[in-house]
Amino acid sequence: MRKSGGEILIDSILKEGVDTIFGYPGGAVLPIYDALYESNIRHILTRHEQGAAHAADGYARASGRPGVCLATSGPGATNLVTGIANAYMDSVPLVAFTGQVATSVLGKDSFQEADITGITMPITKHSYLVKDIRDIARVVKEAFYIATTGRPGPVLVDIPKDISGARVDYENPGPVSLRGYRPEQLPSSRRLKEAADLMAAAKRPVIYAGGGVVSSGAYRELLHLAELILAPVTTTLMGLGCFPGDHPLSLGMLGMHGSRYANYAICECDLLIALGVRFDDRVTGKIAEFAPRAKIIHLDIDAAEIGKNVRVDVPLVGDVKEVINLLVSNLKAKLPGAWQEQIYLWKKEFPVYYEENGHLKPQQVIQEIYNITKGKAIITTEVGQHQMWTTQYYNFTRPRSFISSGGLGTMGFGLPAAIGAQVACPEAVVFNIAGDGSIQMNIQELATADNYNIPVKIAIINNGYLGMVRQWQEFFYNRRYSFTELVNPDFVKLAEAYGAVGIRVTRPKEVTVALKKAMAVEKPVVIDFVVEREENVLPMVPPGEALGKMLG
Amino acid sequence: MYHTLTVLVANSPGVLYRVVGLFSRRGFNIDSLAVGQTENENVSRMTIVVEGDALILEQVTKQLRKLIDVIKVSNITAEEFVARELVLAKVTANPAQRGEIMQIADIFRARIVDLGRRTLTLECTGDEAKIKAFEESLRPYGIKELVRTGKIALLRGSKYAGVNNIKEEAL
Ligand SMILES: Cc1ncc(C[n+]2csc(CCOP(=O)(O)OP(=O)(O)O)c2C)c(N)n1
Ligand SMILES: [Mg+2]
């Protein structure tokens, strides 16, 4: 049967089980949009290509399935860049399709030409420029395979307009082979035994778990391992929810804004079991003094992460879930002792807390969102103080319930990510906990939410500042608040203009009522929480300091 | 310390860019790089000389392996291998000096490949030490232009880091 390149593309995407594409049209993707017109794929028109990339990212994080976005050449493609970089840093399976100028004018600075495969080379797992219509089906198959296997990540496929517009007799692609790509690996039995021996001998073990546990779906395995060897578990930002936050062995998050007890446990442990993590500088603080008393076991699917930032005693390259299963078969259950007692005491002595003073505090807002959603919502955040308070005051108990930009720290991620998550999980309650600065970076996506009636709830923690930057200026730059104060629009009116419900809250006792109202409507809702302006996120490990040296 | 890596890559567009980009963005130093087709027309071999300690080398190799177009990375530094580089040098040579220069060429088993009115162009192959010595001996005459290919290398004997012993990943 004769088909256009655009039709072959859409067919191939459908074959990968994709039900939704987030995109934005333009000249170079007209043949692809023409194929979408009568296809079975749901297309969501975002209001900015960055929104499309983040929405696809949020969709992927919430569902565990690859996210797909589509943009035109030139400015459309470059608008995806932040979204692709964001997915790359957080290892999110994303396939981005871009239109490109026709092959006849490629490389000639043609109208809306941008070398998007070149631009995105450092921020993609792999990329393709398709120059033959017969390659489309194979490339799509490879792209999804690469994005979703091994350490997941974004793949970009750039398709010139004459290729998507051409017609050809369609043939199914044969089996695909990627000679240099071997995503599945297993550690040797010698390494497994070394790891199991260290675990058996450890007196003060700590598990440090991250995004890799989520990607691998190793929650039950992690829980089993922790309970077997009675190791307290601290997670990274990316790992929140991979271990139940209400479990007695849970230490919450570690690092710069981690809990005191998580950071103390890292300082005192004699064995650090690192699972699907990458020893980011926001996590380790001063690297030379990170886990100074510990032997380190590092399990990750990406061999290049092992030994990159810290020396490791036992490297284990493989899938977290598979390898934990192999490990536990060699382990015996342990009994609680002095270490577990110590953890318990630390948790009692240094709980996360804030001072109430009759004014509306950001922490209260987040705590009440937790209460009203019974901890069962999908929470996305933007980047800043509100993001860190969310990690402290919303107790995440389920994987994929916390969706936040970790590695890149992208303001403007939260709203489109919430839209993507809500599309992936229509039954879920989805909250975007936002800052007054960040929300304005992709505020246009309110129109998307309204257009498709995607009932996300947006809680703006409105402190009138780029709060996190202001906090650093307060602590480290003598309170010189250089360009961090915000003059904001009326968020309630803005919400209403976009067809959403707008609510303003200025006093502590109004919080519950507003949240109940937001939950009750089947529409996007914006709540403008006007909070205490100069509240700080504490505790805090000053940049470059050891984890034990926390302020506040 | 210098390490010699031989890297087999798929002959796809942009592969050189991917490899070189990786080195520059991660701050690894390339001392020399030579690329060319192998016995298999779909595969190219890059010989890369990298400077760095063991930790850097480990990262270089692991990061290279992550590139989808990279089929195989072998660090052959500690193995027995044959390495060669080719150099072309254009030196000032007035008629009186030609004899001396030709003698130098003889010693290094270099060849005269071009003759100008006041210049001689020589071609020489060899390992790094030889090329360096060759260059030094020509310097007094005045090297006007010089170009080196960068090192290429193969393992000695029947050992090989070739394409044929690579498993294919089928979908
Ligand atoms: C795109 C982008 N630009 C700049 C920054 C730097 N930055 C980090 S946090 C922050 C302030 C965020 O302000 P707001 O959204 O109001 O959150 P708050 O800290 O006040 O809760 C800024 C500017 C960033 N992370 N992302
Ligand atoms: Mg703010």
Coordinates of C-alpha atoms in Angstrom, one line a residue, chain A residues 88 115 117-119 121-129 141-142 145-146 151 175-184 302-308, chain B residues 9-15 17-19 21 25-26 40 42-43 55 58-59 62-63 65-72 163 166-171:
Chain A
Y88 CA 18.0 13.8 29.7
D115 CA 20.5 21.9 13.1
T117 CA 20.3 17.0 15.9
G118 CA 23.5 19.0 16.4
I119 CA 22.0 21.3 19.0
M121 CA 23.6 16.0 20.7
P122 CA 24.8 16.5 24.2
I123 CA 21.3 16.2 25.7
T124 CA 19.9 13.2 23.9
K125 CA 20.6 9.5 24.3
H126 CA 20.6 9.3 20.5
S127 CA 19.3 11.2 17.6
Y128 CA 18.4 10.7 13.9
L129 CA 18.1 12.8 10.8
K141 CA 11.3 1.4 16.3
E142 CA 14.9 2.1 17.2
Y145 CA 13.7 1.0 21.9
I146 CA 16.7 3.2 22.8
R151 CA 19.1 3.9 31.4
P175 CA 14.2 -6.9 12.7
V176 CA 16.4 -4.1 13.8
S177 CA 19.9 -4.5 15.1
L178 CA 22.0 -2.0 17.0
R179 CA 25.4 -3.4 17.2
G180 CA 26.8 -1.1 19.8
Y181 CA 23.9 -1.1 22.2
R182 CA 23.7 -3.7 24.9
P183 CA 21.4 -2.3 27.6
E184 CA 21.1 -5.4 29.6
D302 CA 24.7 2.9 33.7
A303 CA 28.3 1.7 34.1
A304 CA 29.5 5.2 33.5
E305 CA 27.9 6.4 36.7
I306 CA 29.9 4.0 38.8
G307 CA 33.1 5.6 40.0
K308 CA 32.3 8.9 38.3
Chain B
V9 CA 32.0 3.0 15.2
A10 CA 29.1 2.6 12.9
N11 CA 29.7 4.6 9.7
S12 CA 26.7 6.8 10.3
P13 CA 26.5 10.5 9.7
G14 CA 27.6 12.6 12.7
V15 CA 29.5 9.8 14.4
Y17 CA 30.8 14.8 15.9
R18 CA 29.3 12.6 18.6
V19 CA 32.7 11.2 19.7
G21 CA 31.7 16.4 21.2
R25 CA 32.1 18.6 26.8
R26 CA 33.4 16.3 29.5
N40 CA 33.9 -3.7 6.9
N42 CA 29.8 0.0 7.5
V43 CA 32.4 0.3 10.3
L55 CA 40.0 7.5 36.5
E58 CA 37.8 4.8 32.9
Q59 CA 35.2 7.6 32.3
K62 CA 32.5 4.1 29.7
Q63 CA 31.1 7.3 28.2
R65 CA 30.5 2.9 25.2
K66 CA 27.2 4.7 25.9
L67 CA 27.2 6.2 22.4
I68 CA 24.8 4.1 20.3
D69 CA 27.0 4.4 17.3
V70 CA 30.1 3.1 19.2
I71 CA 30.4 -0.6 18.6
K72 CA 33.5 -1.4 20.6
V163 CA 34.2 -6.1 14.2
I166 CA 30.7 -8.5 18.2
K167 CA 27.3 -9.8 19.2
E168 CA 24.4 -8.1 17.5
E169 CA 21.6 -6.7 19.6
A170 CA 18.4 -7.8 18.0
L171 CA 15.1 -6.1 18.7

